[in-house]
Structure formats: C-alpha cells, structure tokens
C-alpha cells in the first residue's frame, strides 16, 4: 500500500517529453522548455505534476488549434505544481508546452555543479544530473514516479567548446551563432524520469568501441584519458556478458560511461549515460591494487546490469528499490567472476558483502529487506547494507538452491514478459517458480518480509545430525521466535564415507539421517547460505582438526561465525584465540582478511596497555612464517590474491604487531615509491602508506597531504586521504578537521573520512569530541544522503564513558537524515561495550605468554 497523498493523480499520463535545457555554468542557473505529449484519461481542469526549486513561466495545453493557458500553483512541501485551467481539458491526446527556470545547485542532486582543477591549475566547471530517487523534478516539471514511463527527446544548448552527453546518441548539432550550439539526442526508449541524464562540461571521450553493434565510450574530464583503458576493457566485457546472460540485446542505442569529479553515490544507471564517481571508473593500471580495480569492474558490471534490470523493467514504486539494487549487485558478482576468475569474486562476496549485511541484520534495529514505502523520502533509507548485501546474498542463496540455469531462464522470462513496463517483486518470483519448479516466492518471503537472519545449531545425533534454527541477534532476545525457510547444503564424512546433501529447513528443528555416525559436517557447504552455523562439540573440534578438507569459503565462514559469537557473548575470546592459532598455515587471503579483522578488533576493544606487548608478540608470531614465505616483493607469476595477501600481512605486522623493523622498511619503501611510483608493487605500496600513517609524525602528515592534493589519479588520492584520517595524533585529527571545513576534502568524501577518524583506536575519542562540538557546521558540509556513513564510526567508540557520551549526545542531537543508521550503530556499540567489559580481563589468559 502507498499513501495516496504522495502519489500523483492518474487521469493525465505523459507519453513523450521533448526537452530543451540551456544551462549557464557561469551563473549556476538554467532555462528550459518542454513539450510533453500526454493522454488525458478523464476530462479535468487541473493537472498535477512534480516540480521543486523551479519557476514555471508559462504553461499551456495545445491540441490542433485549441490552446488553453494554465495558472501555476506550487505546493513546496509536496514538491508539486498544479496547472489550473478555466475550462476542463477534454479526454484524449494533448501537448503541454512549458517554459521554466532553475538553479544549478551544489547539493549533488537534481541538476548540479561539479568542479575540478585542470592540469594548469585552472578551475573547470561541469553541470551534471543525479535524479534517483526523486530529483528529476528539480530539473524539469514532470510526472516523477517510476511507473509514469515515457520516452525523452533531449536537446542541450551549450558553449561550443564544451561536450554534452545525454541518454540517446547525438543526432544533430546546430550552432546558434552566439558561441553556443544546440545538440539534439535521439529519443530514448520509454523509461522512468529518474533515469534521465544531462552532462555538460570540458570532457573528452574515448573513440567508440563496437560491442555487438552498440557504440561504447568512456567519457572523462579533460586530461584524464590515460586513466580510461581498464574501464573500457571491463565495460566491453560486461556489456557482452550481460546481453548473453539475459538473452536480450542491450535496450539503448549507445553507452557512455561518464566520470564526474563530485558524486554522492558510486555510480548511477541512467540509460545509456551512466555517471560514476571518478574513483569508480578511472584508474592507473600500473599503480592500482587488484581490490581497487575490482571495485571498478564491480561498479561497471552493476550499472550495466541495471540497463535491463531496472531500466528496461522497472519497479512500480519505491518499495521495489531493494530488488533493483540487490539484483544488480548479484549480477555484478557474476560478471566480475566471469571476467577475472582469479579474483575469486564469490569468495570475496562471502567475505565482504555478506558480513556487511549480517552486521546490520543481527541487530534488533534491522529492517525487512522490503517494507512499505509511503513517501519517497522513506525510499532513501533503502540504499543500505540490507538492500545491497542481504538482498544479493539471498538471491545468490536461491540461485544455488534452484540451479544456475533455471534461475537465469526465470530472469530472462521475467524481463521479456515485463519489457518497457513496471513490476512488483512477486512478478520475479512467479517467473522463477515457473522456470525452476520450486516454491521460490514462498521461501523468499521469509527472507524479504521479516528482518533478521537465523543461526543453525548443528548437533551429532544417533545416525545423523540435527539442525535447529533460531534468530541470531547480537543482543539475544529469547522472546523472538522467528523462523525461516532455509535451503541448507550439508557436506562431510559419516562412518568414514563422504556425503553431500541438501535440505530445506522449515520448522524449528530437523534431523538429517545419514545412516552412520557423523565424523564431521559443514552445515553451510559452499558458503552460500545467509545464516550462521554453530557446531556443538564434538563437531567443532572435528572441523578445526580438518581445516585442510574445507573449501576456502567454508574456512572463511567458520572464522567469521566464530568471531561473531564472541561479539554476541555466546563464546569467550580464548576459544577464538585458539581457533585463530589453528589457522597459522592458512594461505587464502580472504580467510586471512577475516582472521586479521577479528584480530584487529581484539586489539582495538580488548587489549590494554598492560596486555599490548603480549598481544603484539602473538600477532607477530602468527604472521611471521607467512611474512618470511612472502617477503617484501612479488615473485614472477604470482597471482593477484597472493600479492593482496602480502599487503595484508605487511599492514598487520606494521599496525597491529607494531614491529619496528617493518615500520622502518615501510618508510624506506614509501620514499622509493614517491621517487619512482612503479618501482613498488601496488599491494605493498598500499600497505606501506597505511603503516607510515599509523606511525607518522607531523612531517609525514604534511608529505601525505601534499601527495593527496597533487597525485593525478583517484585511487592514489584516496589512499592518501584514507591515510590522513588514520594518524595516531590529536594534531593530525585537528588538521584533518580543518581540511574538511575548508573543503580541501571534497564533500562527497567527508562522511567516511569522519567515520575513519572515529574508528581510530587511540584518537577516536578525541575525534568524537571534536565532531560533537562542531556538529552543526559539519552537517552543513556533508551531503544529506551520505550522513548515515558518519555513523559507521560509532561502534569503535566502545570505552564505556565515551560510548555513554556518544549515546546521550545523539539522543539530544539526532543526525537528521540518518536516524535508522544511528540507532543501528548505537545498538552495535552497546554490544561492543559489553564485550569489552566481559572479555578484557580474559585476554591475558587467552593469549600465549
Ligand atoms: Zn544500483
């Protein structure tokens, strides 16, 4: 259900918009006109549509010789304009002709300005758009709801020396004789208003590549063409891969991938004119880590996946955003995995996106994936780890349950059936039920319509194993009796014989007969299940003794589950320390990622000054064999993931074990790299920057700041910005705050830089006190839709007195656009305060002497 007061009346339906936009980059304003072909379904003397921060100078309805002028009334709160007529428009086809004016804002939404300094240090200005969810109405009057689909014919009037891009291919250029040119683009397919885009500025484009007849270009601010090669290679692959997967040709007439210097999100799937944050598109192949390149490949796969799933077929209303985003995330994994199998994307998915979702979904303050959305503002709260992480993880779980080809066939039939139309979530389930012959909809409802996720308790029984489900909550609630329909894949040995079997757990408990006593069992074989497994003894010991028989993803899941049980107070830290020690021969970087994440958390929350030397010796002892094996430089023919592992090991030896010889070596490698950037492996380079920051003085800070401001590619600049937020000194915190306030840090990055400062073990509490004292000023800088990312830093502040201050202060001074995120992070914080109080005393006994 949706609240009718947020929906436009349906008696007038737009079919085609002819738009002419004239942005003036010098005065930060624009003028526009539109001719909207529309059907009047029932005669009416008032037409309502959306408009915000627009002044409509003229509006008239024309049919043949008939012409009716309308009076315009604005409803600012509901972002609407009502066009009133003295006589009703008769039913049938009409044209609305409109002239209007607006502003190019600096809020990263609607039609907005972005700036960059070119190679000569001159400030350059770009006008660009970001319309999702409901900001098309800031650029032109429109029926700004996703099911009012129409086609769009766009003309942009721009200075002759600038480039202009929109959704369709350029079909005409008409010089106006005043230094400007009117560029007309081909009509689009019928699509939602939130997918319209205009980009104007000093850009350059790669020559078009031909992908099955579709011209594809990378468009970047002038002077950055040397950073486009990898994106072009990824885009060509993904466009072809996705058309093949969907079994449907690309729905537009061209693809432009456009890098924008100021961008609130990662990227935006405007049909044929996809916009990106620079760091999500442009990269120097020789200097970037594989994780940085994977991010680009991911985002490209994600946005291109939307061209069909989202653009060709679109949700009816904003409650469907989750499926749009979850599906594109799922497809991004598939495309990335197909392009670079060596990066083991699904293992990385289990290690990154899935835990990201767990971290929210194990809180009482989580939300169901799909919920009722009345106002569009509520839809903004859907762009979080639950939508992207949990949504895609449960889709992956279903795909593995029904089989990859039946799943793909269901997606294809869904897209064919609803092409150019709008859908509800249940439409996809219907197609998948049909293609798989399994009750996909019934199973998915238990994952989508209720919040939270289950824990599966696994016990050895006479002749088999029993599985018992119950909701897993970081702070347990015995009254919660939620259950799920869980597709469980079991693998192991019974009576010396291997077995593998699937079971759909529906009730609270099932027994799986194996015919023989179980030797060992993995209750989430392949690691696709969105649940945690808790093995009762002797099954846990049996697994720890047989780590070599488990797949990397299964070892990862074992570690991740074990650490979470410590956070939730279901196990003690000493058990985790022994488990981690059993992994000393591990070679898989994703598994080490999980181990080192937990080890860092132990160092952050549980280790005190008196136990730190003992902790540092433990970490060093655990990692030294691996460090000796890997050395400081890659061997020839080494895989990207081994290189990434080396980076992790150096980083941890430098920052967690604080080994002086590693810090020294990191400093000298950093100096060498500044002089000769390609002389150091990118993974080692990333680690040494991080180690140098953790042990850096004021002089190092200034060097890093200079690097941040002068390096020419986005990943390098991000590495240094991340480092600037990680120095262990209050002076450094002061300096970074200054950089935020004087806008040296772009406002697109401000919120995560703040979160990173809060998460620092030693200076986090100081950073909090600064943030608290100047919160109002900071909130003026942070774009509203990125505010919730500040809250990511709160759980680190687990000193009881600091945590109490954070909680009390935010109760009095809420972050206006991040209420749910703040509530969730404070719940996690309170669990971590309890862990600190519970386990700090145990740490000396848990760590080896
Ligand atoms: Zn998306």
Short mmCIF file of N, CA, C and O in Angstrom, two decimals, residues 637-677:
data_model
loop_
_atom_site.label_atom_id
_atom_site.label_comp_id
_atom_site.label_asym_id
_atom_site.label_seq_id
_atom_site.Cartn_x
_atom_site.Cartn_y
_atom_site.Cartn_z
N UNK A 637 55.10 -14.45 -11.83
CA UNK A 637 53.97 -15.39 -12.00
C UNK A 637 53.10 -15.51 -10.76
O UNK A 637 52.30 -16.44 -10.65
N UNK A 638 53.28 -14.64 -9.81
CA UNK A 638 52.46 -14.72 -8.61
C UNK A 638 51.03 -14.26 -8.92
O UNK A 638 50.85 -13.35 -9.71
N UNK A 639 50.03 -14.86 -8.27
CA UNK A 639 48.65 -14.43 -8.54
C UNK A 639 48.35 -13.11 -7.82
O UNK A 639 49.03 -12.74 -6.85
N UNK A 640 47.29 -12.45 -8.30
CA UNK A 640 46.88 -11.18 -7.66
C UNK A 640 46.51 -11.40 -6.20
O UNK A 640 46.73 -10.52 -5.36
N UNK A 641 45.91 -12.54 -5.88
CA UNK A 641 45.47 -12.74 -4.50
C UNK A 641 46.64 -13.01 -3.55
O UNK A 641 46.58 -12.64 -2.38
N UNK A 642 47.70 -13.63 -4.04
CA UNK A 642 48.90 -13.78 -3.20
C UNK A 642 49.51 -12.40 -2.95
O UNK A 642 49.93 -12.08 -1.83
N UNK A 643 49.50 -11.57 -3.98
CA UNK A 643 50.00 -10.20 -3.79
C UNK A 643 49.16 -9.45 -2.75
O UNK A 643 49.67 -8.73 -1.90
N UNK A 644 47.85 -9.67 -2.84
CA UNK A 644 46.98 -8.98 -1.89
C UNK A 644 47.24 -9.47 -0.46
O UNK A 644 47.24 -8.69 0.49
N UNK A 645 47.50 -10.77 -0.34
CA UNK A 645 47.82 -11.34 0.98
C UNK A 645 49.09 -10.69 1.54
O UNK A 645 49.15 -10.35 2.73
N UNK A 646 50.10 -10.50 0.68
CA UNK A 646 51.34 -9.86 1.15
C UNK A 646 51.03 -8.48 1.73
O UNK A 646 51.53 -8.09 2.78
N UNK A 647 50.17 -7.73 1.02
CA UNK A 647 49.79 -6.40 1.51
C UNK A 647 49.15 -6.48 2.90
O UNK A 647 49.48 -5.72 3.80
N UNK A 648 48.25 -7.44 3.07
CA UNK A 648 47.58 -7.59 4.37
C UNK A 648 48.58 -7.90 5.48
O UNK A 648 48.47 -7.39 6.59
N UNK A 649 49.53 -8.80 5.17
CA UNK A 649 50.48 -9.24 6.20
C UNK A 649 51.38 -8.07 6.62
O UNK A 649 51.59 -7.82 7.81
N UNK A 650 51.88 -7.33 5.62
CA UNK A 650 52.75 -6.18 5.95
C UNK A 650 51.97 -5.17 6.78
O UNK A 650 52.45 -4.66 7.80
N UNK A 651 50.74 -4.90 6.35
CA UNK A 651 49.92 -3.92 7.05
C UNK A 651 49.71 -4.34 8.52
O UNK A 651 49.86 -3.54 9.44
N UNK A 652 49.41 -5.61 8.75
CA UNK A 652 49.15 -6.07 10.12
C UNK A 652 50.42 -6.12 10.97
O UNK A 652 50.39 -5.80 12.15
N UNK A 653 51.54 -6.53 10.35
CA UNK A 653 52.79 -6.53 11.13
C UNK A 653 53.18 -5.11 11.51
O UNK A 653 53.76 -4.87 12.57
N UNK A 654 52.86 -4.16 10.64
CA UNK A 654 53.21 -2.77 10.91
C UNK A 654 52.25 -2.09 11.87
O UNK A 654 52.67 -1.29 12.72
N UNK A 655 50.98 -2.40 11.76
CA UNK A 655 49.99 -1.63 12.53
C UNK A 655 49.47 -2.37 13.76
O UNK A 655 49.04 -1.74 14.72
N UNK A 656 49.43 -3.71 13.72
CA UNK A 656 48.90 -4.44 14.88
C UNK A 656 50.05 -4.97 15.74
O UNK A 656 50.04 -4.82 16.96
N UNK A 657 51.04 -5.60 15.09
CA UNK A 657 52.19 -6.11 15.86
C UNK A 657 53.19 -4.98 16.13
O UNK A 657 54.06 -5.13 16.99
N UNK A 658 53.07 -3.88 15.40
CA UNK A 658 53.96 -2.72 15.58
C UNK A 658 55.44 -3.11 15.55
O UNK A 658 56.24 -2.62 16.36
N UNK A 659 55.84 -3.97 14.63
CA UNK A 659 57.24 -4.38 14.55
C UNK A 659 58.09 -3.24 14.01
O UNK A 659 57.87 -2.78 12.89
N UNK A 660 59.07 -2.78 14.81
CA UNK A 660 59.86 -1.60 14.39
C UNK A 660 60.56 -1.82 13.05
O UNK A 660 60.63 -0.90 12.24
N UNK A 661 61.05 -3.05 12.80
CA UNK A 661 61.77 -3.26 11.53
C UNK A 661 60.82 -3.16 10.34
O UNK A 661 61.21 -2.70 9.26
N UNK A 662 59.55 -3.52 10.55
CA UNK A 662 58.58 -3.41 9.46
C UNK A 662 58.25 -1.93 9.20
O UNK A 662 58.15 -1.48 8.06
N UNK A 663 58.13 -1.18 10.29
CA UNK A 663 57.84 0.25 10.14
C UNK A 663 58.99 0.95 9.41
O UNK A 663 58.77 1.75 8.48
N UNK A 664 60.22 0.62 9.79
CA UNK A 664 61.40 1.20 9.13
C UNK A 664 61.41 0.89 7.64
O UNK A 664 61.61 1.75 6.80
N UNK A 665 61.20 -0.39 7.35
CA UNK A 665 61.21 -0.84 5.96
C UNK A 665 60.10 -0.14 5.16
O UNK A 665 60.30 0.28 4.02
N UNK A 666 58.92 0.01 5.79
CA UNK A 666 57.80 0.66 5.12
C UNK A 666 58.17 2.09 4.76
O UNK A 666 57.89 2.57 3.65
N UNK A 667 58.84 2.79 5.68
CA UNK A 667 59.23 4.18 5.42
C UNK A 667 60.17 4.26 4.23
O UNK A 667 60.04 5.13 3.36
N UNK A 668 61.11 3.34 4.18
CA UNK A 668 62.09 3.47 3.10
C UNK A 668 61.46 3.08 1.76
O UNK A 668 61.74 3.68 0.73
N UNK A 669 60.53 2.12 1.80
CA UNK A 669 59.84 1.77 0.54
C UNK A 669 58.96 2.93 0.08
O UNK A 669 58.88 3.23 -1.11
N UNK A 670 58.32 3.61 1.03
CA UNK A 670 57.47 4.73 0.63
C UNK A 670 58.30 5.82 -0.06
O UNK A 670 57.91 6.36 -1.09
N UNK A 671 59.46 6.11 0.50
CA UNK A 671 60.33 7.12 -0.13
C UNK A 671 60.72 6.72 -1.54
O UNK A 671 60.70 7.54 -2.47
N UNK A 672 61.06 5.46 -1.68
CA UNK A 672 61.44 4.97 -3.00
C UNK A 672 60.28 5.11 -3.98
O UNK A 672 60.44 5.50 -5.12
N UNK A 673 59.08 4.83 -3.51
CA UNK A 673 57.92 4.86 -4.41
C UNK A 673 57.56 6.29 -4.82
O UNK A 673 57.12 6.53 -5.95
N UNK A 674 57.75 7.24 -3.89
CA UNK A 674 57.46 8.63 -4.26
C UNK A 674 58.37 9.04 -5.41
O UNK A 674 57.94 9.69 -6.36
N UNK A 675 59.64 8.60 -5.35
CA UNK A 675 60.58 8.94 -6.40
C UNK A 675 60.28 8.17 -7.69
O UNK A 675 60.39 8.70 -8.79
N UNK A 676 59.88 6.92 -7.53
CA UNK A 676 59.70 6.07 -8.72
C UNK A 676 58.44 5.20 -8.49
O UNK A 676 58.52 4.07 -8.01
N UNK A 677 57.27 5.76 -8.83
CA UNK A 677 55.99 5.13 -8.44
C UNK A 677 55.85 3.67 -8.87
O UNK A 677 55.30 2.86 -8.12
#
